[in-house]
Short mmCIF file of C-alpha atoms in Angstrom, two decimals:
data_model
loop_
_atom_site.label_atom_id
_atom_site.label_comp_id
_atom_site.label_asym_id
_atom_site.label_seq_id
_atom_site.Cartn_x
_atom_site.Cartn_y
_atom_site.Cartn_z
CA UNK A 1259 13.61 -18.21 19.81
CA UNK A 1260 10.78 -17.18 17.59
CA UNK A 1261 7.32 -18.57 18.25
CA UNK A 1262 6.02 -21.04 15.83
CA UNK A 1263 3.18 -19.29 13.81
CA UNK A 1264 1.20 -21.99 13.83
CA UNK A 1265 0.68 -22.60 17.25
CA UNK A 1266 -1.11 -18.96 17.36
CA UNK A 1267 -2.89 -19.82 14.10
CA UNK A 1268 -4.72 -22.59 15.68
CA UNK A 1269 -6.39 -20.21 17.79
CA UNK A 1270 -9.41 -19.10 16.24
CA UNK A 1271 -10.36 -15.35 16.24
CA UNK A 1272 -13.82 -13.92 17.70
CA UNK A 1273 -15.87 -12.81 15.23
CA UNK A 1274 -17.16 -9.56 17.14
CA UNK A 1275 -14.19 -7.71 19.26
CA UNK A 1276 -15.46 -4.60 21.53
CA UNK A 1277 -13.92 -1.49 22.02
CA UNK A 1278 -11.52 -1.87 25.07
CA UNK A 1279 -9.99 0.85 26.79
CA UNK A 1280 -7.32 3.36 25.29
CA UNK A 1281 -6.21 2.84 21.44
CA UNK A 1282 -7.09 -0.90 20.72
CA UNK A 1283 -9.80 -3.18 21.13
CA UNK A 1284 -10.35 -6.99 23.00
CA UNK A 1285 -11.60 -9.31 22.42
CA UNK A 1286 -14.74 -11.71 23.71
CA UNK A 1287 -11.78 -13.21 25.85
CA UNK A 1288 -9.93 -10.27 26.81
CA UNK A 1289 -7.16 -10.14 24.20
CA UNK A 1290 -6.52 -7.31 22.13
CA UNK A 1291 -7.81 -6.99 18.81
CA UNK A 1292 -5.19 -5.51 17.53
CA UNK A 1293 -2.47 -8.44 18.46
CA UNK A 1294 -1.57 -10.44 21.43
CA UNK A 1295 0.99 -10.88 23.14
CA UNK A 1296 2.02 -14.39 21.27
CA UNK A 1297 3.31 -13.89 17.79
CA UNK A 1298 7.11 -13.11 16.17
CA UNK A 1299 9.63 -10.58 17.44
CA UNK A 1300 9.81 -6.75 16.24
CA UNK A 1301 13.25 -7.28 15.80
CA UNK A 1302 12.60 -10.42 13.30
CA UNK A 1303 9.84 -8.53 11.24
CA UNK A 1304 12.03 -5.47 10.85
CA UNK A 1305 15.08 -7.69 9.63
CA UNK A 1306 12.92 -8.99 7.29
CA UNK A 1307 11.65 -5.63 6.12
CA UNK A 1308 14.77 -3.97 5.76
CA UNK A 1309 16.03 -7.19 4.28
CA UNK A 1310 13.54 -6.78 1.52
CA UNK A 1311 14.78 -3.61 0.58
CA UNK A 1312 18.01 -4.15 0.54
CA UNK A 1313 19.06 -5.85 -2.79
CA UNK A 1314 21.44 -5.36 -5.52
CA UNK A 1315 20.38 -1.83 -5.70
CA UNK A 1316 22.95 -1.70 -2.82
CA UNK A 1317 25.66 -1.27 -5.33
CA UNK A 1318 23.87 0.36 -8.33
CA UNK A 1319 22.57 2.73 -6.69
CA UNK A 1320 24.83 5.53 -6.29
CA UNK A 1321 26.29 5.29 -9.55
CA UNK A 1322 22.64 5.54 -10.94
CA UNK A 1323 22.59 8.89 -8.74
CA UNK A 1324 25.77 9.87 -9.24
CA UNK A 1325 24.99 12.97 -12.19
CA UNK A 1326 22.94 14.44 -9.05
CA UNK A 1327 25.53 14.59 -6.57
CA UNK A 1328 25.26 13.54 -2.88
CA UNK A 1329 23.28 16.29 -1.29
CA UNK A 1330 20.27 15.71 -3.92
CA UNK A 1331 20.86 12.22 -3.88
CA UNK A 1332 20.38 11.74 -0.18
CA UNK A 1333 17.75 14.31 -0.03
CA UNK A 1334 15.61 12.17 -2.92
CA UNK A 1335 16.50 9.08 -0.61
CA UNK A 1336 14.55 10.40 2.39
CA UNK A 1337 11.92 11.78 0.18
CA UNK A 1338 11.57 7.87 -1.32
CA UNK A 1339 11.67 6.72 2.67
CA UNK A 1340 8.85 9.02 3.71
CA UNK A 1341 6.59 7.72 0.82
CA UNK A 1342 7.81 4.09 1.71
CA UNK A 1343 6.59 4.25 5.55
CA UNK A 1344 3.37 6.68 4.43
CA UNK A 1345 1.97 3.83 1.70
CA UNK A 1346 3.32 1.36 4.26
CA UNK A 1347 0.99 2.57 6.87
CA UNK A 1348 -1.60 2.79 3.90
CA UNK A 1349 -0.84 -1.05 3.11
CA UNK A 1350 -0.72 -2.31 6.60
CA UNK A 1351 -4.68 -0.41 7.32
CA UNK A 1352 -5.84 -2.07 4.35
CA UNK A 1353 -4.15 -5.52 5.47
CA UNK A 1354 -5.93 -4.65 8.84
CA UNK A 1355 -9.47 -3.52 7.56
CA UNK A 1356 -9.64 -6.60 5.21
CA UNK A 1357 -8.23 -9.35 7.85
CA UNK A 1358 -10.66 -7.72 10.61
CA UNK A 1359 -13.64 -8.70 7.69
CA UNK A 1360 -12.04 -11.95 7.42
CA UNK A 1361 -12.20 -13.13 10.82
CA UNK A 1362 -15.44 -11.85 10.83
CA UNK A 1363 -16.62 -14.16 8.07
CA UNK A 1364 -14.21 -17.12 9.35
CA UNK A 1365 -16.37 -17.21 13.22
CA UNK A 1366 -19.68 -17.03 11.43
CA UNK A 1367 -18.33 -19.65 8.81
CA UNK A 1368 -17.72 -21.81 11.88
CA UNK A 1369 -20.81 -21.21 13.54
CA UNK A 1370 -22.44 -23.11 10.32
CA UNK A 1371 -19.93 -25.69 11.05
CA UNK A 1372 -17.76 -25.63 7.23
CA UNK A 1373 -14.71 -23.66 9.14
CA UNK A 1374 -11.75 -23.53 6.26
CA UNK A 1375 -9.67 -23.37 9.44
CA UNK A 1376 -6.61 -20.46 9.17
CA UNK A 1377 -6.93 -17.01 11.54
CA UNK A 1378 -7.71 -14.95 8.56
CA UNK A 1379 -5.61 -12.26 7.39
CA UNK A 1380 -5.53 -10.89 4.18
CA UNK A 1381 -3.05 -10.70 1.45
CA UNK A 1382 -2.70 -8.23 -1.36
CA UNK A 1383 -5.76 -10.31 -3.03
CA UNK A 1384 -7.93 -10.50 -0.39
CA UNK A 1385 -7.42 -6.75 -0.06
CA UNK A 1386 -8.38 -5.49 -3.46
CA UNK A 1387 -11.36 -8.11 -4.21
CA UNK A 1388 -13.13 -6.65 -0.73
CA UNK A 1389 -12.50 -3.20 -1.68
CA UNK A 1390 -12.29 -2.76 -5.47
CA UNK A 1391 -14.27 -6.11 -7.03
CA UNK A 1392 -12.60 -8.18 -9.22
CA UNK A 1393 -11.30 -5.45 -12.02
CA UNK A 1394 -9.10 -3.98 -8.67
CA UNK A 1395 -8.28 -7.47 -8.10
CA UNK A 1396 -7.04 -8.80 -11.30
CA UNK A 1397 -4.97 -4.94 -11.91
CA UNK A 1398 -3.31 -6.06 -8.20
CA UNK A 1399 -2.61 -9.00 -9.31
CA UNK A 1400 -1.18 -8.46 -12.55
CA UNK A 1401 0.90 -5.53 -10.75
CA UNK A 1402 2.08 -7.48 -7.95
CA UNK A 1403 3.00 -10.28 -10.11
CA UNK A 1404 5.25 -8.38 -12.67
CA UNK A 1405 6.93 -6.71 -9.74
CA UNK A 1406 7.82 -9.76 -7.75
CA UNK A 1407 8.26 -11.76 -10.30
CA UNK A 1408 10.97 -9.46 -11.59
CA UNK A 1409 12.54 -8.76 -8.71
CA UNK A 1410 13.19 -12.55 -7.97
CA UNK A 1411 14.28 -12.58 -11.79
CA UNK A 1412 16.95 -9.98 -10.97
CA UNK A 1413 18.18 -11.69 -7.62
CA UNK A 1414 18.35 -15.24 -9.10
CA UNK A 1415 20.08 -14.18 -12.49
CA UNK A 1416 23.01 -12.36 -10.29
CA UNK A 1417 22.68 -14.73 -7.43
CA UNK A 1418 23.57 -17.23 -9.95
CA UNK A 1419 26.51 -15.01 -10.91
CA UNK A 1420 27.61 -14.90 -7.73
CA UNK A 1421 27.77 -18.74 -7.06
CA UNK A 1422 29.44 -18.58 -10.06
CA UNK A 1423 32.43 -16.93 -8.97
CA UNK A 1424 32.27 -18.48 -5.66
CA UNK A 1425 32.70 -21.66 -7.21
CA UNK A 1426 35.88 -20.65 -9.24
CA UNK A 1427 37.84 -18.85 -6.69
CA UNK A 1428 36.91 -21.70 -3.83
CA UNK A 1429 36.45 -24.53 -5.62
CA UNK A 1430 38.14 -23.94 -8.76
CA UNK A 1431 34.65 -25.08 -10.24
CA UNK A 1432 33.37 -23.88 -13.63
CA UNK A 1433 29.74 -23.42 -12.62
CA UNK A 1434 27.13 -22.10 -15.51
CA UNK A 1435 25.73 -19.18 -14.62
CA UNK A 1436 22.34 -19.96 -15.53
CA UNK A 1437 22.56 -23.44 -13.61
CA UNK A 1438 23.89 -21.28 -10.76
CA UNK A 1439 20.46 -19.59 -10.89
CA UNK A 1440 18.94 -22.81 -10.00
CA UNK A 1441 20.95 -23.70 -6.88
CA UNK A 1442 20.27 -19.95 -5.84
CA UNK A 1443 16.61 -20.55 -5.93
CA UNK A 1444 16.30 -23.82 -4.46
CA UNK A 1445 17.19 -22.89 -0.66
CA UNK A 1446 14.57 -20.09 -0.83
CA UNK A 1447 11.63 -22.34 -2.48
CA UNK A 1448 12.42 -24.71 0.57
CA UNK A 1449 11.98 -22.12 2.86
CA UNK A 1450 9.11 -20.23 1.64
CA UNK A 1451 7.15 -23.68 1.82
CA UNK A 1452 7.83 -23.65 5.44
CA UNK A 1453 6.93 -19.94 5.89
CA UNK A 1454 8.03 -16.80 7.58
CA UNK A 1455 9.73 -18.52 10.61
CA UNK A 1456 12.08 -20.16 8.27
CA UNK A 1457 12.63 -17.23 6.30
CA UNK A 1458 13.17 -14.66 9.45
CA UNK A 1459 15.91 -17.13 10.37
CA UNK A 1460 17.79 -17.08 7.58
CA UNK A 1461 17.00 -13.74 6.93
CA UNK A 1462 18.81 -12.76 10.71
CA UNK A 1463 22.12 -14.90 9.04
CA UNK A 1464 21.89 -12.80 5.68
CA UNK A 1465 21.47 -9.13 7.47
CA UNK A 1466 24.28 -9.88 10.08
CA UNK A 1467 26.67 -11.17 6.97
CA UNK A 1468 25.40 -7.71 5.26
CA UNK A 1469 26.52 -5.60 7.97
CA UNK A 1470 29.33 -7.35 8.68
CA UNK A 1471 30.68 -6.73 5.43
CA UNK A 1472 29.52 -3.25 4.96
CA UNK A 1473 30.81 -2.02 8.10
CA UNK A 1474 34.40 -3.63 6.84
CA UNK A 1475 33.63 -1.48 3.58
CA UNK A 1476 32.98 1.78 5.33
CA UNK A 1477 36.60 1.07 7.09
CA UNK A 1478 38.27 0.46 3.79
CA UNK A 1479 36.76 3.33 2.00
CA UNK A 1480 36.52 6.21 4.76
CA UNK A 1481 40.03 7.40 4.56
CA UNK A 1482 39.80 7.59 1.06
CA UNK A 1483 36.61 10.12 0.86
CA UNK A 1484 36.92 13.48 -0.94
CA UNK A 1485 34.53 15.71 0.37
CA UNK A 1486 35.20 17.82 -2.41
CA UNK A 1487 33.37 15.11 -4.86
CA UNK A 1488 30.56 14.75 -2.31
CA UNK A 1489 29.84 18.74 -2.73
CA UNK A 1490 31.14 19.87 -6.01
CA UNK A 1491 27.95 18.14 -7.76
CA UNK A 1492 24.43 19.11 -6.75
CA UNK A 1493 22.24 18.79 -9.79
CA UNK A 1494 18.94 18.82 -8.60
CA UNK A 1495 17.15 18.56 -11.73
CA UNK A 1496 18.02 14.91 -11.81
CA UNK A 1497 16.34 13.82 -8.30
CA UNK A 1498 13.28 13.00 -10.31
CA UNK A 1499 12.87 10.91 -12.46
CA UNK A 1500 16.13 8.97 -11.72
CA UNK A 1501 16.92 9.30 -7.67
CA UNK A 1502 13.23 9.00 -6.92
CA UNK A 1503 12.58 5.70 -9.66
CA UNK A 1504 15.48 3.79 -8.32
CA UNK A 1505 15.22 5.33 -4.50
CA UNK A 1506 11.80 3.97 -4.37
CA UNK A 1507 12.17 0.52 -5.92
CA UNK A 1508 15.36 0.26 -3.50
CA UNK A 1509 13.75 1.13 -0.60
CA UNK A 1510 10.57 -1.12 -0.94
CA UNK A 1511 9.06 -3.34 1.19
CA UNK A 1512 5.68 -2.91 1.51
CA UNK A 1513 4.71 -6.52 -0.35
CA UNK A 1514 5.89 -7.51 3.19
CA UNK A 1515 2.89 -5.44 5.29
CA UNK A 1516 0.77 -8.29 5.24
CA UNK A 1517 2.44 -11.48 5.96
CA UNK A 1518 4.11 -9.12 9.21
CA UNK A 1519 0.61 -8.28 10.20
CA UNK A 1520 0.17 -12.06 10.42
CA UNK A 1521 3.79 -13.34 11.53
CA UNK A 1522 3.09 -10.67 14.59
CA UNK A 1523 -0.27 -11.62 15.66
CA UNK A 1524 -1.92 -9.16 13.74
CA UNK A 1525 -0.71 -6.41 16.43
CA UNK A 1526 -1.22 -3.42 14.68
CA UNK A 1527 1.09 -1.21 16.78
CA UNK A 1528 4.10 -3.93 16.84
CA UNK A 1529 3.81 -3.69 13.21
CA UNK A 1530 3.80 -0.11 13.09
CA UNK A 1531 7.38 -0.13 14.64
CA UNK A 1532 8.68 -3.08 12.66
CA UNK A 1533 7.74 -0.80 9.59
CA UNK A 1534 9.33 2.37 11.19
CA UNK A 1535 13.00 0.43 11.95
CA UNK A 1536 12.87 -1.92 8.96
CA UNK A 1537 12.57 1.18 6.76
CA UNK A 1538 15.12 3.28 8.54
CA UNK A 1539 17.70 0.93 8.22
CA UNK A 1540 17.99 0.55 4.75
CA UNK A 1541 17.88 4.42 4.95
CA UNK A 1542 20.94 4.78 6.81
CA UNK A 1543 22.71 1.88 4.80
CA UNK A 1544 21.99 3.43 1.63
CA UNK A 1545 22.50 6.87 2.69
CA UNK A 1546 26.61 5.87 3.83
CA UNK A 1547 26.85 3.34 0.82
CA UNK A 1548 26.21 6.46 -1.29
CA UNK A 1549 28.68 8.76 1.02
CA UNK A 1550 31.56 5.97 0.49
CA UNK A 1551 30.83 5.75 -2.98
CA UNK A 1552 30.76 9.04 -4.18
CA UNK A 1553 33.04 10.48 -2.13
CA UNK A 1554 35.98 8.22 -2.94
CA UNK A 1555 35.19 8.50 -6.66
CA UNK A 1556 34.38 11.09 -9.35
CA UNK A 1557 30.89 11.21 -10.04
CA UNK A 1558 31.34 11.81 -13.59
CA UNK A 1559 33.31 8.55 -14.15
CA UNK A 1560 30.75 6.12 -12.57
CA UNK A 1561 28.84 4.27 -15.64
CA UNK A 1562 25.76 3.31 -13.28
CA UNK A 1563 27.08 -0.45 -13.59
CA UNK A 1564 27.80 -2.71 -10.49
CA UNK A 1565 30.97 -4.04 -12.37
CA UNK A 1566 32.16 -0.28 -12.43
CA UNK A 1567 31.05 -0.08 -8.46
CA UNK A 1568 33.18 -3.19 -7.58
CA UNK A 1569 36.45 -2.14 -9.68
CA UNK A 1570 36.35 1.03 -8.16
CA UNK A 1571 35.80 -0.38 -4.68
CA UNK A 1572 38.80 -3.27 -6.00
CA UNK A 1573 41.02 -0.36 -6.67
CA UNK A 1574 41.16 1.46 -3.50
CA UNK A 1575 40.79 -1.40 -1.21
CA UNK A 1576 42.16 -4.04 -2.79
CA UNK A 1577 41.26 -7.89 -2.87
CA UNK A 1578 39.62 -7.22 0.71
CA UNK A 1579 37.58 -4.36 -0.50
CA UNK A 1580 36.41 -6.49 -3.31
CA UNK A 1581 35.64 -9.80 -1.49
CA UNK A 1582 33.71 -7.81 0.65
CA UNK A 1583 31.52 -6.65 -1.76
CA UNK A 1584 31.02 -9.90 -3.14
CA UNK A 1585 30.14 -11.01 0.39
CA UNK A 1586 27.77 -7.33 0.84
CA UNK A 1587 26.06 -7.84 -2.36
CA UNK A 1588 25.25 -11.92 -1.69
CA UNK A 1589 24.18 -11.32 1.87
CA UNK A 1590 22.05 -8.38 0.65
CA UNK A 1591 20.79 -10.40 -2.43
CA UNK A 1592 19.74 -12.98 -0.05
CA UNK A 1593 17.65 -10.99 2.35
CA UNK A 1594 15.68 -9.66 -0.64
CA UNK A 1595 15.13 -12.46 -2.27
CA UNK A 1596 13.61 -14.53 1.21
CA UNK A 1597 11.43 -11.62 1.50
CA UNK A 1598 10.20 -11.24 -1.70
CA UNK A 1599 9.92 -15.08 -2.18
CA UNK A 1600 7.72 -15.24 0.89
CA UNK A 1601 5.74 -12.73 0.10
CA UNK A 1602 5.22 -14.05 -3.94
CA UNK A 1603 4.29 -17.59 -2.25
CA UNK A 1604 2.06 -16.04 0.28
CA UNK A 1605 0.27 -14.29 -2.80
CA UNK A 1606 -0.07 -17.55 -4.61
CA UNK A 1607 -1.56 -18.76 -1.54
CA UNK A 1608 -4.08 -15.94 -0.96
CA UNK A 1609 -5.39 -16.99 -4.82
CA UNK A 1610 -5.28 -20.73 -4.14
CA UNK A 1611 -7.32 -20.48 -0.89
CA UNK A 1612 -9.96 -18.12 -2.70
CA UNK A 1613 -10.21 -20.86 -5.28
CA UNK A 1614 -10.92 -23.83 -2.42
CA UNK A 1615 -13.86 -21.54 -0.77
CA UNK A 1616 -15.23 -20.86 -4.09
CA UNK A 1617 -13.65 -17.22 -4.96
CA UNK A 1618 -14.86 -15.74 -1.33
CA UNK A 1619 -11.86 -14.31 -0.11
CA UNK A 1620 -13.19 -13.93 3.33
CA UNK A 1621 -13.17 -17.57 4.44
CA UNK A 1622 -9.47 -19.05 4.92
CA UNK A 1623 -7.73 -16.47 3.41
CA UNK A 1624 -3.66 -16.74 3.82
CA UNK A 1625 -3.55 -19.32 5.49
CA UNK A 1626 -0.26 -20.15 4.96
CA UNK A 1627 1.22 -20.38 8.11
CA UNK A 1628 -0.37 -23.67 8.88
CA UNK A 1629 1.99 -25.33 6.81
CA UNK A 1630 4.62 -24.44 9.25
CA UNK A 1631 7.30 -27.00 10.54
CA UNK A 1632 5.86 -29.64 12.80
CA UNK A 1633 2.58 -29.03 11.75
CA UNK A 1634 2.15 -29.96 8.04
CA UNK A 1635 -0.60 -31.36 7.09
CA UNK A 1636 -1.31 -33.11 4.08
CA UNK A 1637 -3.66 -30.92 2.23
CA UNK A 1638 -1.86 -27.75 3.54
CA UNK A 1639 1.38 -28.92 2.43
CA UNK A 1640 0.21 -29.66 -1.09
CA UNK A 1641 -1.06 -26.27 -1.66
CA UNK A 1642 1.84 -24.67 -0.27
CA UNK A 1643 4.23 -26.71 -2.48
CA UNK A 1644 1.57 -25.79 -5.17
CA UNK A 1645 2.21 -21.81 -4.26
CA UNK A 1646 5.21 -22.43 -4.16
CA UNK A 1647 5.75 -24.05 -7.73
CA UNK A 1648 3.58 -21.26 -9.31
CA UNK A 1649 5.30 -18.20 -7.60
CA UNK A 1650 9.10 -19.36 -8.16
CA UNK A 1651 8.99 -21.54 -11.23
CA UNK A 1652 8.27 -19.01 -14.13
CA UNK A 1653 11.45 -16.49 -12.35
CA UNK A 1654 13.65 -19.05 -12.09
CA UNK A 1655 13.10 -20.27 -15.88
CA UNK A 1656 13.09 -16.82 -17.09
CA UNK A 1657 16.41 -16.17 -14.81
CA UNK A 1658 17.60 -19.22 -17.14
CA UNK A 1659 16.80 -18.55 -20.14
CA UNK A 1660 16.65 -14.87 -20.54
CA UNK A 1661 18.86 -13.12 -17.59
CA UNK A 1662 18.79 -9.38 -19.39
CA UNK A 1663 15.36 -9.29 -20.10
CA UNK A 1664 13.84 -8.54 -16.86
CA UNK A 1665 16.24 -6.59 -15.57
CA UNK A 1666 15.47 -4.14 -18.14
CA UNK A 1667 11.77 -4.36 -17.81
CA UNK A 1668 12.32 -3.71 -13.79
CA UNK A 1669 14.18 -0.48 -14.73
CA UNK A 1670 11.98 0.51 -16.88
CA UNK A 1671 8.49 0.05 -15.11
CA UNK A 1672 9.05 0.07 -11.15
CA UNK A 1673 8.72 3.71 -10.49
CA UNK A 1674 5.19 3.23 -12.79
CA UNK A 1675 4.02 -0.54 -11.03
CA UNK A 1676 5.48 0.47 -7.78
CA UNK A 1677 3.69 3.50 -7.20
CA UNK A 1678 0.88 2.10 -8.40
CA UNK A 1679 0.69 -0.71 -6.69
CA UNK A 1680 2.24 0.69 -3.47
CA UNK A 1681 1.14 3.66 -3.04
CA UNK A 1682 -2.44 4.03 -5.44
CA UNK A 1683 -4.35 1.13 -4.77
CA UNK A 1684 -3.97 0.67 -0.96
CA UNK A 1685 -5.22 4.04 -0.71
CA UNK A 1686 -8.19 3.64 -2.75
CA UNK A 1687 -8.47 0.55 -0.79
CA UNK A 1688 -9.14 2.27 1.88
CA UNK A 1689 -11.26 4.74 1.05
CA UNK A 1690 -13.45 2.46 0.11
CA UNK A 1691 -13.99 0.07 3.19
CA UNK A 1692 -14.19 3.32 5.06
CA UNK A 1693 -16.73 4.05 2.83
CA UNK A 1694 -18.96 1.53 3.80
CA UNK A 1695 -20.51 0.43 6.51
CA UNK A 1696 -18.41 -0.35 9.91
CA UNK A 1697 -20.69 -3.37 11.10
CA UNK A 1698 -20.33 -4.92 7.51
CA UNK A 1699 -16.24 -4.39 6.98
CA UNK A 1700 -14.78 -4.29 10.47
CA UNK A 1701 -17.38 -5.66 12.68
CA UNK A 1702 -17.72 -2.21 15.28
CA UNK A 1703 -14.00 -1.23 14.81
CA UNK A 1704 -13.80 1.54 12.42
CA UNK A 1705 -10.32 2.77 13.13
CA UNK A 1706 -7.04 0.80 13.20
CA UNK A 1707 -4.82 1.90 16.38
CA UNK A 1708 -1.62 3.42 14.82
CA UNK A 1709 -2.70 3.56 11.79
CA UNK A 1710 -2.06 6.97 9.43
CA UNK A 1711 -3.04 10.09 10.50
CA UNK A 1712 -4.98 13.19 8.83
CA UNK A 1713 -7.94 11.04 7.96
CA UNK A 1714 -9.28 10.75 4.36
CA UNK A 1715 -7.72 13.71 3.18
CA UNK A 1716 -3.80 12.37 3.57
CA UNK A 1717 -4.93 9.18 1.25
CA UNK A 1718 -6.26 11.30 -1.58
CA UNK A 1719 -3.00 13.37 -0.97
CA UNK A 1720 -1.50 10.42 -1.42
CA UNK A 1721 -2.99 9.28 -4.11
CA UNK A 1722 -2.79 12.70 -5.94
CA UNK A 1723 1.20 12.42 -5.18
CA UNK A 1724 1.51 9.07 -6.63
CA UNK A 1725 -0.53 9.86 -9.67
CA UNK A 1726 1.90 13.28 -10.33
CA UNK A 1727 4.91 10.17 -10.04
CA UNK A 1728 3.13 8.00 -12.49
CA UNK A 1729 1.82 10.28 -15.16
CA UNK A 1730 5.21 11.27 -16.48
CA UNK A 1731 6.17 7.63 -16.84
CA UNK A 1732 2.71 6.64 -18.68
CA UNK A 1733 3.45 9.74 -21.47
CA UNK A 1734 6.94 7.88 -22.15
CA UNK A 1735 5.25 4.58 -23.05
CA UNK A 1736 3.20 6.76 -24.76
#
C-alpha cells in the first residue's frame, strides 16, 4: 500500500543539510537530503510516468510514421526517448535546485514564526520565477498551460467518444459525445483534488487494463506480420519533422518530474529510476505497437487516422481485435489524462500558493499534498478545489464546445512548445541557479546526486539541440 503523502509532508525539512558521506547529503537529523526512506513506490511513480506518455498517440502513431518505414521510425523513437530522459534529468535538477531553496526559505520562515506549512518543493512556477524572473515565469506558464491544457482537450474530446460507444454497444444508450466529455472528466477532477495517491491508484488499474489489452493485440496481429512491409520502406528523410514532432509529444512526461520528486520524498536517485523505467516502457510499447502495425499493413494505405488504425486492426482480428483496441486506447487515454490532470492542478496550485505568500514562491510552494485523504483541511481543500476548477474547467468546455480545434493546435505546435518548454527552459534554468551563489540557492549543496552528467557544457548542448528542433517550426509560422 502506498504511503499517504501527507503524513511525510507534515514533517518539516531542515533548512541547512550537510554533506554526508558518498553521493547525497543528511540532514540536521540524519536523513538524507536527497529523500528518505518514507515516500511512494518506484514502481507507482514510473506507472504514472509511462502512463503520461502513453495516450491516444498509441494508435496514431504509426500511421503518422508510416511514409518512413519501420527502421527510421523506430530509430526516430529512441532518438525522441533519449531527449525525453536527458531534459527529464534537466527538469528533475531544476525541480531539485529550486525545492532545496524552498525548504531553505520555509525553516527560516518558521523560525520568524509565519510558517505557510507544506515541505516545499517546487513546481514548474516556482522553478522559472527563481531562475529566470517573472518574463521566464509568465513564458512557462503560458507554455505549460497551452500544452496541458490541450492535451486534456484531446483526451476528454475522445474519451467522450469512447463512452460514447460504450454506452451504445452495452447499454444500448445514445450518449452525446460532448456530454460524454463531461462524465470523462469528472472522475479525474475528483481525483486530482485528492492528489497523487489517488491518481497512482487508478493509474496502476488503467496501465494493467493497457497491457492487458495490448498484449491480446500483439497475439491477434503477430501471425499476420509481413516483414516484407516492415523493410521495403525506409525513408529517412521523413524522421524529422514528422517521427521526431509526434515521437516526442508521445513520449512525454516530463510535466510529471516535479510532483514525483515530491510523491517520492524528494529522493533524487529513486526518481532518477522512476524516470529511467517510466520512459522505457512506453518505448518498448510504442516500438511493438508500430511493429504490429506496420507490418500487418501497407504503409502506403494508412491515412494517419485512428479510425483507419482500428478498421485495419477490425479486419484482421475481428470483433476481438477491435474491442481490444477500444479497451487499449481507453485504458491508455486514462493513464494520460490522470497524469496530466495532476500535474495541470499541481500547476494551478504552485500559482495559487505564490499568490497567498504574496508572489514569493519560496514559502509554501506546492503544497498540494496536504489536501490528501484524511487530512483535508478547510483552507487546503478550498484551494485545491480552486486548482482544480481553474486547471480542468476551460479543457473540458473547450472539449464541449469545440472538439477539433485543439487537436489541431496540439499537432501543430507540440514539437515547438514541447521542446521549448521541455527541453529549453529547464536548461537555462539551470544554468542559472548554478550560476549563482551555492549558500543563496541550495544552502551548501551545489550538486544534485544522480543528476546529468558532463556539467554545463551537456545543457548548452542541449539547449543548442532543442533550438536546431524549434527553429524550423518558428520559420513555418513565419
Amino acid at each position: 500500500m502506498t504511503p499517504r503523502l501527507s503524513d511525510r509532508h507534515r514533517r518539516s525539512r531542515p533548512a541547512a543539510p550537510r554533506r554526508g558521506g558518498e553521493g547525497y547529503y543528511e540532514d540536521d537529523d540524519g536523513d538524507p537530503a536527497s529523500g528518505g526512506g518514507g515516500g511512494g513506490s518506484v514502481l507507482g511513480a514510473s506507472l504514472l510516468f509511462a502512463g503520461t506518455a502513453v495516450g491516444a498517440g498509441a494508435v496514431a502513431l504509426p500511421a503518422e510514421t508510416a511514409d518512413a518505414g519501420f527502421g527510421p521510425s523506430a530509430f526516430g523513437l529512441f532518438l525522441c526517448w533519449a531527449y525525453t530522459y536527458v531534459t527529464s534529468l534537466v527538469t528533475l535538477e531544476a525541480s531539485w535546485l529550486s525545492s532545496s531553496s524552498s525548504s531553505g526559505a520555509a525553516a527560516s520562515s518558521s523560525a520568524r514564526g509565519d510558517d505557510h506549512g507544506g515541505g516545499g518543493g517546487a513546481g514548474f512556477l516556482s522553478i522559472s520565477r527563481m531562475s529566470l524572473g517573472p518574463t521566464g515565469e509568465a513564458i512557462t506558464a503560458a507554455l505549460f498551460w497551452f500544452l496541458l491544457t490541450a492535451i486534456i482537450v484531446a483526451y476528454t474530446s475522445e474519451g467522450g467518444a469512447l463512452i460514447s460507444r460504450i454506452g451504445k454497444v452495452f447499454a444500448s444508450a445514445d450518449i452525446d459525445p460532448a456530454f460524454g466529455s463531461s462524465l470523462f472528466a469528472a472522475p479525474f477532477a475528483c481525483l486530482a483534488v485528492r492528489g497523487t495517491s489517488g491518481v497512482d491508484a487508478v493509474n496502476r488499474v488503467f496501465v494493467f487494463g493497457l497491457v492487458v489489452a495490448f498484449v491480446g493485440l500483439v497475439v491477434i496481429g503477430l501471425p499476420n506480420v509481413e516483414v516484407s512491409n516492415l523493410t521495403n520502406i525506409a525513408d529517412w528523410g521523413n524522421v524529422y519533422p514528422r517521427v521526431i514532432s509526434i515521437g516526442i509529444l508521445s513520449l512525454g512526461a516530463q510535466n510529471v518530474v516535479p510532483t514525483l520528486l515530491q510523491y517520492l520524498d524528494y529522493n533524487t536517485m529513486k526518481t532518477r529510476s522512476a524516470i529511467l523505467l517510466g520512459s522505457l516502457l512506453p518505448l518498448v510499447l510504442y516500438t511493438i505497437w508500430e511493429a504490429i502495425f506496420l507490418g500487418v499493413v501497407d504503409p502506403s494505405n494508412a491515412d494517419g487516422t485512428k479510425v483507419e488504425a482500428m478498421a485495419v486492426l477490425g479486419r484482421v482480428g475481428g470483433s476481438v481485435a477491435y474491442d481490444l483496441a477500444e479497451v487499449f486506447s481507453f485504458c491508455a487515454i486514462g493513464s494520460s489524462m490522470a497524469g496530466a490532470s495532476v500535474s495541470l492542478v499541481d500547476f494551478f496550485q504552485d500559482g495559487i500558493n505564490m499568490l497567498k505568500s504574496g508572489g514569493d514562491s519560496l514559502n509554501g510552494v506546492s503544497s498540494y499534498s496536504s489536501s490528501e485523504e484524511g487530512s483535508l483541511e478547510a483552507g487546503n481543500l478550498k484551494s485545491r478545489i480552486l486548482a482544480t476548477a481553474l486547471a480542468l474547467g476551460p479543457p473540458v468546455v473547450l472539449a464541449y464546445a469545440f472538439p477539433d480545434l485543439f487537436l489541431v493546435a496540439l499537432e501543430e505546435a507540440g514539437l515547438l512548445g514541447g521542446v521549448s518548454l521541455y527541453g529549453i527552459i529547464p536548461a537555462i534554468s539551470i544554468l542559472s541557479l548554478r550560476h549563482k551563489s551555492s549558500s543563496e540557492v541550495t544552502n551548501g549543496r551545489t550538486e544534485m546526486p544522480g543528476r546529468l552528467g558532463g556539467g554545463n557544457f551537456a545543457l548548452i548542448a542541449l539547449v543548442a539541440v532543442s533550438l536546431a528542433l524549434v527553429f524550423p517550426e518558428i520559420r513555418k509560422l513565419l
